[in-house]
Coordinates of C-alpha atoms and ligand atoms in Angstrom, one line a residue:
X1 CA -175.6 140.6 -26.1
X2 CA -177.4 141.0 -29.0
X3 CA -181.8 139.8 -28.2
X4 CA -183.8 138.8 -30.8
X5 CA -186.7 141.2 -31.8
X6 CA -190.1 139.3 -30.5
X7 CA -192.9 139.9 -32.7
X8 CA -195.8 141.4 -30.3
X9 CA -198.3 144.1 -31.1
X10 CA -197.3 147.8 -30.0
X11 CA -200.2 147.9 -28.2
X12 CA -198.7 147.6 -24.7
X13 CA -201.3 148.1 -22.0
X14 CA -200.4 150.6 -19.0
X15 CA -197.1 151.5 -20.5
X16 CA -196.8 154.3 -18.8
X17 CA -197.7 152.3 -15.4
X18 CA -194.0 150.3 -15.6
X19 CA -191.0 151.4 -14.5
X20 CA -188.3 152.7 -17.0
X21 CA -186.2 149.2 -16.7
X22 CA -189.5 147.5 -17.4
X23 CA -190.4 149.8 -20.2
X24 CA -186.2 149.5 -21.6
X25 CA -187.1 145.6 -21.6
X26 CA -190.1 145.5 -23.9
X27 CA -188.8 147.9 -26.2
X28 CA -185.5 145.7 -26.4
X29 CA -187.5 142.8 -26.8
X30 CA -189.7 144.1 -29.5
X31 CA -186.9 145.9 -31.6
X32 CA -183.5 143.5 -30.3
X33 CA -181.9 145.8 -29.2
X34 CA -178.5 145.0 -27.7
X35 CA -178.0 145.4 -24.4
X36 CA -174.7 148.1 -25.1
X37 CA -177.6 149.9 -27.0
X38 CA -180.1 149.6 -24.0
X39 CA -177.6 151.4 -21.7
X40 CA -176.5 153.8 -23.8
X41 CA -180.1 154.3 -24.1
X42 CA -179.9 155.3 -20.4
X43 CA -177.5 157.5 -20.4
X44 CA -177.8 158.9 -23.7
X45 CA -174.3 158.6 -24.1
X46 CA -172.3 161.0 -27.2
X47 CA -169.2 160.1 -27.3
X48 CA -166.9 163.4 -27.5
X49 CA -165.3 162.2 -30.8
X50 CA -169.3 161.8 -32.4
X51 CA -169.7 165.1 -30.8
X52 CA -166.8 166.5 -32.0
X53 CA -168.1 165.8 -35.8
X54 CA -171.3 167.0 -35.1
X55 CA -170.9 170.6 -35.0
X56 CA -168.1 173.0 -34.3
X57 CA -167.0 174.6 -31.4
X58 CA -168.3 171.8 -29.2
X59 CA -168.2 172.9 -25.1
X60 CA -170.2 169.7 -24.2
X61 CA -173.6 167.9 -24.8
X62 CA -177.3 168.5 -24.1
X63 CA -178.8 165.5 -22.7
X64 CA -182.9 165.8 -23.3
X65 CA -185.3 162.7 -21.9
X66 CA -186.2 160.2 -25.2
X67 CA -189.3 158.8 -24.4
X68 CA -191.7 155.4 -26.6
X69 CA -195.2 156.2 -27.6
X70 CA -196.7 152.9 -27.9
X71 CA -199.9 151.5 -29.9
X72 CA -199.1 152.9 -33.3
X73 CA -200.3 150.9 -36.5
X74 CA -199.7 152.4 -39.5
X75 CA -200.0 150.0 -42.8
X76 CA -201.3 146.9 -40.5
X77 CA -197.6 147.0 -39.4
X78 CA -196.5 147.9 -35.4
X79 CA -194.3 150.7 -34.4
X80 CA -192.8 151.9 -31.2
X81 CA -192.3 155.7 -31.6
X82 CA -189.0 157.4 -30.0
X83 CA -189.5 160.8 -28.3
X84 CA -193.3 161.1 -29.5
X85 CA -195.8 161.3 -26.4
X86 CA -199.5 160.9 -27.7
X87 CA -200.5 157.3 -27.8
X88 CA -203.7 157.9 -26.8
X89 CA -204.7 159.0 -30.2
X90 CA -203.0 155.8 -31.6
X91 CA -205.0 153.5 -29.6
X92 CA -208.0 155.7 -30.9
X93 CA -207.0 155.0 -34.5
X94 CA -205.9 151.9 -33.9
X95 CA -209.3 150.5 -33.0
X96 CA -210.8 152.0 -36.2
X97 CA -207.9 150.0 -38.3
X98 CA -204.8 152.5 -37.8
X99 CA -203.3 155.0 -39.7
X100 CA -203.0 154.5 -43.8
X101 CA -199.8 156.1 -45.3
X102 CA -198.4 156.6 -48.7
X103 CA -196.2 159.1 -50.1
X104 CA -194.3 160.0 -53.3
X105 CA -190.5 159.4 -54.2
X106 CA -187.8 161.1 -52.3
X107 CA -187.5 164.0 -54.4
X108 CA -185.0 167.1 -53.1
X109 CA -184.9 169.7 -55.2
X110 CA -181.7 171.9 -55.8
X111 CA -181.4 175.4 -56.7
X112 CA -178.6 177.4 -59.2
X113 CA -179.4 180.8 -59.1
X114 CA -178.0 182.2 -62.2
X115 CA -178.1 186.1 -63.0
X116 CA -176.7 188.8 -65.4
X117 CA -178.0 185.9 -68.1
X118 CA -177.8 188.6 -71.6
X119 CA -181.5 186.5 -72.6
X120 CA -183.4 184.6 -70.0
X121 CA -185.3 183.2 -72.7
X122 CA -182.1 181.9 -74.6
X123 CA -181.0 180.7 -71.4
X124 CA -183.5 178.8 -70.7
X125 CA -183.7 176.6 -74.3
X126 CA -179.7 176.5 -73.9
X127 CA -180.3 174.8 -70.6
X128 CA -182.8 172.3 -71.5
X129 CA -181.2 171.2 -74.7
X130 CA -178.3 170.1 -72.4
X131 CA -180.6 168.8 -70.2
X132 CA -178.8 164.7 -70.1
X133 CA -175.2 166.2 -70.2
X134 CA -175.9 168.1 -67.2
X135 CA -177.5 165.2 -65.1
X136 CA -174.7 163.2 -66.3
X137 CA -172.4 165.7 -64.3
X138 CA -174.8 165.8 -61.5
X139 CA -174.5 161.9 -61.4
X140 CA -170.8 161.8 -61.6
X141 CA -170.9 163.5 -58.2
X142 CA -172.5 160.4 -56.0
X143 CA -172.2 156.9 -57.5
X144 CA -172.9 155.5 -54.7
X145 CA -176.5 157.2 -54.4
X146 CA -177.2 156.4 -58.4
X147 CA -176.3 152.9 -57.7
X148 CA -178.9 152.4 -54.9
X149 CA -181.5 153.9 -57.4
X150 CA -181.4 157.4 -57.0
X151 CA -179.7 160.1 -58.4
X152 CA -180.4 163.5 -60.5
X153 CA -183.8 162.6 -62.7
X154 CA -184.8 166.1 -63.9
X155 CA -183.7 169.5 -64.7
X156 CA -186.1 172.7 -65.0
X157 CA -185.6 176.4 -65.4
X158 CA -187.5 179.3 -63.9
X159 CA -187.0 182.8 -65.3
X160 CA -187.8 184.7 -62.0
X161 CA -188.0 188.7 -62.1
X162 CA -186.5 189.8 -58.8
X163 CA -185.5 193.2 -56.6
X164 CA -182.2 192.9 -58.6
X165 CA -183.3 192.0 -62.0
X166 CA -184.3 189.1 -63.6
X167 CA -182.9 185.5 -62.7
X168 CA -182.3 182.1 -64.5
X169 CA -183.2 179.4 -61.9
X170 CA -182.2 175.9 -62.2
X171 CA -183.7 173.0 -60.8
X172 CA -182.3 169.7 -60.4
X173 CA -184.4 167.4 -59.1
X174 CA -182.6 164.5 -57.0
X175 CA -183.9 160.9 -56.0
X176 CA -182.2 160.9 -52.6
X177 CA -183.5 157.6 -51.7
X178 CA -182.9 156.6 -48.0
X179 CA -180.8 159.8 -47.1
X180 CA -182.5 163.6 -46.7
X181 CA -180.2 164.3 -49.6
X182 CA -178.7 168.4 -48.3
X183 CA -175.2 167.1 -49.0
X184 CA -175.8 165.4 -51.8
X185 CA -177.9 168.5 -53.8
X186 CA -175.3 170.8 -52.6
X187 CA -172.6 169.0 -54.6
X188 CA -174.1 167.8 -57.7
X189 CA -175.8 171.7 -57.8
X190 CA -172.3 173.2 -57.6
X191 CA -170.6 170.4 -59.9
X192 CA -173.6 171.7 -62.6
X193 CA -172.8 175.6 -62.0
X194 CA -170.1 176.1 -64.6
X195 CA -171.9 174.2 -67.1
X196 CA -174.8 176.8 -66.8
X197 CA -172.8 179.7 -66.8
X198 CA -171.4 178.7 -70.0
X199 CA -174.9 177.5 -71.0
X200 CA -176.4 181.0 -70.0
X201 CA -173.8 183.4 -70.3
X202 CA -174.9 184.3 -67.2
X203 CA -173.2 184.0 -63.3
X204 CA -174.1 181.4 -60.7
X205 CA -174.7 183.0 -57.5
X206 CA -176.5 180.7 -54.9
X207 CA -176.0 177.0 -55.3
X208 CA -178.0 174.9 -52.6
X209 CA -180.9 172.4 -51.9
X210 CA -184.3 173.8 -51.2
X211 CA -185.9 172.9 -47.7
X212 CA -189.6 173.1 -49.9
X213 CA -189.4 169.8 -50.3
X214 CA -192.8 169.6 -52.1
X215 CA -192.0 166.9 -54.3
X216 CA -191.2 164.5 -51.5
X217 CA -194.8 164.4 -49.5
X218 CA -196.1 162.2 -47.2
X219 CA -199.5 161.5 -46.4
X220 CA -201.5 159.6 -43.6
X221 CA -205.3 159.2 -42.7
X222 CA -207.0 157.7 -39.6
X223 CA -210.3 157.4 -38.3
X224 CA -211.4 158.1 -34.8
X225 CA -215.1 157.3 -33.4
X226 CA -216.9 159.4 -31.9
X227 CA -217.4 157.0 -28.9
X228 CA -213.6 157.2 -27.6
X229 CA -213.3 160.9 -28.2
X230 CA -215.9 161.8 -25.8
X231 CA -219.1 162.0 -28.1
X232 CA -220.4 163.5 -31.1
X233 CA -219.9 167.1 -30.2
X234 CA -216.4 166.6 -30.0
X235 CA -216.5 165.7 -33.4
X236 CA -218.3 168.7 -34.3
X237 CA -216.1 171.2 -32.5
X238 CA -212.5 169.3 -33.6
X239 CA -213.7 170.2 -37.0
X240 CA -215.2 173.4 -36.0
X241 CA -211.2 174.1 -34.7
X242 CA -209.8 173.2 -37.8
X243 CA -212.5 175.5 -39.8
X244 CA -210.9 177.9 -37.5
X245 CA -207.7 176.8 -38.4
X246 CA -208.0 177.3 -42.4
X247 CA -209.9 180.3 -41.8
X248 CA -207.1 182.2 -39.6
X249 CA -203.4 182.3 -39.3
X250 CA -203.3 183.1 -35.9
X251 CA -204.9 179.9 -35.0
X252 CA -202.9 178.0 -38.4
X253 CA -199.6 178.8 -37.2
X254 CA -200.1 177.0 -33.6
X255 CA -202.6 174.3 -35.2
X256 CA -199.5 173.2 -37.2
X257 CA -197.4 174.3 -33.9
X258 CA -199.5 171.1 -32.9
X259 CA -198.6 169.0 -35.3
X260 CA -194.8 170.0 -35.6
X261 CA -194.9 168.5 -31.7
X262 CA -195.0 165.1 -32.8
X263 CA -193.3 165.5 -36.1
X264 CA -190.0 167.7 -34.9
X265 CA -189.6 165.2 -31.3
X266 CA -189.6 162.4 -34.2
X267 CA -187.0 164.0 -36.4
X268 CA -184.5 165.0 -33.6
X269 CA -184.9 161.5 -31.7
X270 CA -184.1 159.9 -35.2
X271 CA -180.9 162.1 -36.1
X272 CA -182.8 163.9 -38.8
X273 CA -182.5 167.9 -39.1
X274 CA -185.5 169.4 -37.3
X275 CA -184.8 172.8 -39.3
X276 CA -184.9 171.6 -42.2
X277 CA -188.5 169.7 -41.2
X278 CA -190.0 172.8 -39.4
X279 CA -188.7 175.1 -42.8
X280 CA -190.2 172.5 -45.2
X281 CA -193.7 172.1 -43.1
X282 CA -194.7 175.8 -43.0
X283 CA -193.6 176.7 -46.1
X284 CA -195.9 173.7 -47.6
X285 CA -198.4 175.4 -45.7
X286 CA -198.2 178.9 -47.2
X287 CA -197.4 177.1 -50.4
X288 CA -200.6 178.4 -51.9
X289 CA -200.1 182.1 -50.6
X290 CA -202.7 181.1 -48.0
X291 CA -201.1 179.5 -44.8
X292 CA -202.6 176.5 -44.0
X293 CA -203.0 173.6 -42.1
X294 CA -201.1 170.4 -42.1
X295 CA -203.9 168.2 -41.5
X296 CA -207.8 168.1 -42.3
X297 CA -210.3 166.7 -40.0
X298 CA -214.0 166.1 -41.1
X299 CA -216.6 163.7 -39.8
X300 CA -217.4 160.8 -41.9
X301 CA -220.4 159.2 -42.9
X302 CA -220.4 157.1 -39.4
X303 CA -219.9 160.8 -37.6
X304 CA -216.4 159.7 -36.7
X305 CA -213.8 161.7 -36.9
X306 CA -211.6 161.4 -40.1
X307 CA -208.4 162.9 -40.3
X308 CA -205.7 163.8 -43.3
X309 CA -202.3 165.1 -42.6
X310 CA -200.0 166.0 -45.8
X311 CA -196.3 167.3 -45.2
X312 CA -192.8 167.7 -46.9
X313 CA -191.0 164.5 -45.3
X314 CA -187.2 165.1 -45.9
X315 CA -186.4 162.6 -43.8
X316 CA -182.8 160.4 -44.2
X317 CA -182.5 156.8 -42.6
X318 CA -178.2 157.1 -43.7
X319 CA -176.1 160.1 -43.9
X320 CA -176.0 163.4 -41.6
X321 CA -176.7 162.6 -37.8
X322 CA -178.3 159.4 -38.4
X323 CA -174.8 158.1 -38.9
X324 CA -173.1 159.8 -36.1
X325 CA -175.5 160.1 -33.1
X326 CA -175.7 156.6 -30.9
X327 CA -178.8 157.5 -30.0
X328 CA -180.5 158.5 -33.3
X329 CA -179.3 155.1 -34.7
X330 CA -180.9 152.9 -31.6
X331 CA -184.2 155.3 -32.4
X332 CA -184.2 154.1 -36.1
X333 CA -183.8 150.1 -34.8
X334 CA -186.7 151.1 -32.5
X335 CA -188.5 151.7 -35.4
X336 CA -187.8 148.8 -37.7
X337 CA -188.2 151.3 -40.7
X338 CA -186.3 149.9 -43.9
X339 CA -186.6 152.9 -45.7
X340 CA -186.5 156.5 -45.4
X341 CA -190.1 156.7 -47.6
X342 CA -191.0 154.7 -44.8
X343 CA -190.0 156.8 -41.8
X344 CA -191.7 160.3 -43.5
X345 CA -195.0 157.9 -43.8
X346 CA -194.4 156.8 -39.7
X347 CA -193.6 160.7 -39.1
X348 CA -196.9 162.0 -40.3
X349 CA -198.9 159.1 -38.8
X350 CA -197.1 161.0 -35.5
X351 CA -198.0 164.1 -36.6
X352 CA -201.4 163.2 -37.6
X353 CA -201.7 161.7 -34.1
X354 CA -200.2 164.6 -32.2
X355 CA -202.9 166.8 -33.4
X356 CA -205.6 165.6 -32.9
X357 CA -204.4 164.7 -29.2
X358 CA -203.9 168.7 -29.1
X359 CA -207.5 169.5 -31.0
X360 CA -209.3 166.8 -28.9
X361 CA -207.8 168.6 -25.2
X362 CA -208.9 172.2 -26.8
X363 CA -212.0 171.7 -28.6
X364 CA -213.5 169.0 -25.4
X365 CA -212.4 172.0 -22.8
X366 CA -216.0 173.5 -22.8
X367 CA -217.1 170.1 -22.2
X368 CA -214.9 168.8 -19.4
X369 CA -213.2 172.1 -18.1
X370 CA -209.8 169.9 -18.2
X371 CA -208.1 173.0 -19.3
X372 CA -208.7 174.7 -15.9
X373 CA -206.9 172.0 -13.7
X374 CA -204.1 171.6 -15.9
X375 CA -203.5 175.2 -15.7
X376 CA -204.2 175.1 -11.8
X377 CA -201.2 172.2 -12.4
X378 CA -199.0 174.4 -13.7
X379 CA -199.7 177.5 -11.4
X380 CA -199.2 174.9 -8.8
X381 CA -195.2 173.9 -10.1
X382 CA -194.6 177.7 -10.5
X383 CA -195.1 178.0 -7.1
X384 CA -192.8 176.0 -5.7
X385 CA -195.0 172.9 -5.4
X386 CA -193.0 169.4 -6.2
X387 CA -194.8 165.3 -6.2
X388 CA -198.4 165.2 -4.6
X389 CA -198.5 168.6 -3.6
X390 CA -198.6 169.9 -7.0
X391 CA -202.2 167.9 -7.3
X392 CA -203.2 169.0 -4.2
X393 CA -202.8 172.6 -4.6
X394 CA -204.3 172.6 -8.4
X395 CA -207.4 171.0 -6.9
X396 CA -207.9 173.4 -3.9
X397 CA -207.6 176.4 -6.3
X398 CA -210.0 174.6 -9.0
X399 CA -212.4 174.0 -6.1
X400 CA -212.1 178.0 -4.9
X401 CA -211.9 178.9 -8.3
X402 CA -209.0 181.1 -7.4
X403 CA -206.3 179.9 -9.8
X404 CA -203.6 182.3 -9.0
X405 CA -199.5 182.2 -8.2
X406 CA -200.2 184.3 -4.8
X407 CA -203.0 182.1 -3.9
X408 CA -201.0 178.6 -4.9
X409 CA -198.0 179.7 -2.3
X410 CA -200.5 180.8 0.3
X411 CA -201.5 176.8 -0.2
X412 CA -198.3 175.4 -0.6
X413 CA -197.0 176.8 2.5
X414 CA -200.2 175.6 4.6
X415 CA -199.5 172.3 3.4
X416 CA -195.8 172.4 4.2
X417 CA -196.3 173.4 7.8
X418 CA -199.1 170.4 8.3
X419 CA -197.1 167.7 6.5
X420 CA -195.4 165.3 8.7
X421 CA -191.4 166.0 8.1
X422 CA -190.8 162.2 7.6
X423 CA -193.3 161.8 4.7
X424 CA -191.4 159.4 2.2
X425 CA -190.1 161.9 -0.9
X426 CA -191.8 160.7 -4.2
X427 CA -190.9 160.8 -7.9
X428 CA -191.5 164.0 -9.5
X429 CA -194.7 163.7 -11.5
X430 CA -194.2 163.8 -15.3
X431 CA -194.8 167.5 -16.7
X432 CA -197.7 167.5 -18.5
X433 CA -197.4 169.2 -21.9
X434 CA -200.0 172.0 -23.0
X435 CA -202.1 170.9 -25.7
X436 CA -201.6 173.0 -29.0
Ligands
NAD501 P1 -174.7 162.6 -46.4 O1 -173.9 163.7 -46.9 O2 -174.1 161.9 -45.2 O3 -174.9 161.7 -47.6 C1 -175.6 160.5 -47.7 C2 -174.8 159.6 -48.6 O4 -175.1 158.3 -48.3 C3 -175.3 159.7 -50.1 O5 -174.6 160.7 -50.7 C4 -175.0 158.3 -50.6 O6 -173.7 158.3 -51.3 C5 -174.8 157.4 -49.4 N1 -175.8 156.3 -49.4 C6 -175.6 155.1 -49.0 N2 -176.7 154.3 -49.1 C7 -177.7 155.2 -49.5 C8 -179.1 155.0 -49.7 N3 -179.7 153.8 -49.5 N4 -179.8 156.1 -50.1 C9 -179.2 157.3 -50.3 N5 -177.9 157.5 -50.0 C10 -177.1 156.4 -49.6 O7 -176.2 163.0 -46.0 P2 -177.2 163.9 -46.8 O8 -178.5 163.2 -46.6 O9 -176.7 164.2 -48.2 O10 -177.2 165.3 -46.0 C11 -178.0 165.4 -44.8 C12 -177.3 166.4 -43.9 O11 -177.1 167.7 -44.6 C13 -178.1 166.7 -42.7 O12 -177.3 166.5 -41.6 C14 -178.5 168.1 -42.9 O13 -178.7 168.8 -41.6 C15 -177.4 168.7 -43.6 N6 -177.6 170.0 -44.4 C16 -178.9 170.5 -44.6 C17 -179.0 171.7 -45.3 C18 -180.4 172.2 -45.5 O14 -181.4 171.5 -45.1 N7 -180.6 173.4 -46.1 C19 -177.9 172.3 -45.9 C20 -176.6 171.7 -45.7 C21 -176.5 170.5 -45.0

């Protein structure tokens, strides 16, 4: 039965309070889903044929949990996030207007890698004087993508000294509207590769999309007061981590670690190719021979907390997994996206969102030493400890300020011994993810 999508807000109080089939029934309501999606929703069911097409070699499937982040408003418009975890940092930005996106065409770039060209140089005008005949062969290759709008819009040619000499490198550059576009590149850049060797004189070698998608960027900003972040200080020392962040790989490469959290749980709950994401991101982010980070957080003129996330978002809504995966096509009617310019913009809200969660638990440690118990937390699971007990021991060992594995089973089994056998067994407790 098919249930018509309500129009509410995504900001669902104490969502994390219901029960799964309570939580299942808002997000039906607000995205209609059916209810065939809802339970194969619960059991993430891949059918072996799906899985079959999905890769080869297939033994059997990996079932992971898919969970909603709620409050999200990016562009005045609602969203229910599959698989992301940090809506705490939504509601933040929400009450300071939400997150403002925009982004620039769905540009994928493909490479032909030419070499033993006689003259580079020669190569190069010979290319670009053909420059419409060759599109026109690239177009040939998907008229089902030039009729929705897209298509191969430009050609350009690198010369590019190399270890093995120097290279003729030609770049199509492909409108790939609502699909990430790898399959479509692929084939218009080999359908092109005769044509340049004749062009060049030269021999095509390599003949493939690049996953430095820097012509298909999407951008967000949000603002966060200082009030629901814990105080001006905070402010001070998020930026004072992201100054740390700019200034030092080290730190960079698990600042955008934090990022890629919310962005790569996005892109595999959608059916899009987290490889080609996580490639894409940290090669934007050495783009300029300094790796960088992702995002950019400064404090306003209010001494809020402004933040700027910019990232390659090769991103498809059709084509690849999003076709195939049950799961990955419920996620995308979750998100009511229309377009795939649209879910890049939604993913770098989330990514935007997951780091600041991650810079906000880091930089307010000193502050509220929250770092210690959720270590004590962890110390506690590692030793055997399931449910309440987990708590229980993390707070003893906080309170001694001995937070060690020897000291956590010396706890666990005193507890053990004085709990009543017939205590009632309780749900695990969700793991609690360490901030990045
Ligand atoms: P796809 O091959 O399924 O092609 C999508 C097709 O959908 C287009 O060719 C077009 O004809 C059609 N289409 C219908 N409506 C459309 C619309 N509105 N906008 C655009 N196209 C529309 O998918 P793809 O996106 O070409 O390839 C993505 C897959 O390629 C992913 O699974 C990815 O993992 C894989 N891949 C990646 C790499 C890489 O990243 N280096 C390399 C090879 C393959």
């Amino acid at each position: 039965m098919e249930v018509k999508s309500v129009e509410r807000g995504s900001n669902i109080g104490s969502f994390y309070k219901l029960s799964t089939e309570e939580r299942l029934r808002i997000v039906q309501e607000f995205s209609g889903l059916s209810d065939e999606e809802v339970q194969t929703l619960k059991t993430g069911a891949l059918p072996g044929p799906s899985a079959q097409r999905m890769i080869e070699n297939v033994v059997g499937v990996l079932p992971i949990p898919l969970g909603i982040a709620v409050n999200f408003l990016v562009n005045d418009k609602d969203y229910l996030i599959p698989m992301a975890i940090e809506d705490h940092a939504a509601k933040m930005a929400r009450a300071k207007g939400g997150f403002r996106t925009s982004s620039t065409e769905p540009i994928m770039i493909g490479q032909v890698q030419l070499v033993k060209c006689p003259s580079p140089r020669d190569a190069e005008n010979a290319i670009l004087s053909s420059k419409q005949e060759i599109l026109n062969k690239a177009n040939q290759q998907d008229p089902t993508l030039v009729s929705k709008g897209g298509g191969a819009k430009d050609l350009r040619v690198r010369i590019l000294p190399s270890l093995t000499g120097t290279m003729v490198i030609s770049e199509l550059l492909v409108d790939c509207r609502d699909a990430m576009g790898a399959n479509v590149v692929n084939t218009m850049a080999e359908a092109i590769a005769p044509i340049l060797e004749k062009l060049s004189g030269g021999s095509a070698n390599l003949r493939i999309i690049s996953n430095l998608a820097d012509k298909r960027i999407a951008r967000a900003t949000a603002h966060f007061s200082k009030d629901d972040l814990g105080g001006g200080e905070v402010v001070d020392r998020i930026v004072q981590a992201y100054a740390f962040a700019a200034a030092d790989p080290y730190r960079c490469a698990t600042h955008n670690k934090g990022v890629m959290n919310g962005v790569t749980a996005f892109c595999l709950a959608t059916g899009n190719d987290t490889r080609a994401i996580e490639a894409g991101a940290h090669a934007y982010a050495a783009r300029t021979g300094h790796y960088s980070p992702l995002t950019r957080w400064s404090k306003d003129e209010n001494g809020d907390l402004e933040g700027f996330i910019e990232i390659p978002a090769a991103v498809g809504i059709v084509g690849g997994i999003t076709s195939v995966h049950p799961a990955a096509r419920i996620s995308l009617k979750i998100l009511r996206v229309k377009t795939a310019k649209e879910l890049g913009e939604v993913m770098a809200a989330v990514g935007l969102a997951q780091n600041l969660a991650a810079l906000r638990a880091l930089a307010a440690e000193g502050i509220q030493r929250g770092h210690m118990s959720l270590h004590a937390r962890n110390i506690a699971a590692m030793a055997g400890a399931e449910g309440d007990m987990i708590d229980t021991v993390a707070l003893a060992m906080v309170n001694e300020k001995k937070v060690r594995l020897d000291r956590a089973k010396e706890l666990l089994t005193e507890l053990v011994s004085s709990k009543s056998r017939n205590a009632s067994h309780k749900e695990p407790r969700q793991a609690k993810k360490h901030p990045n």
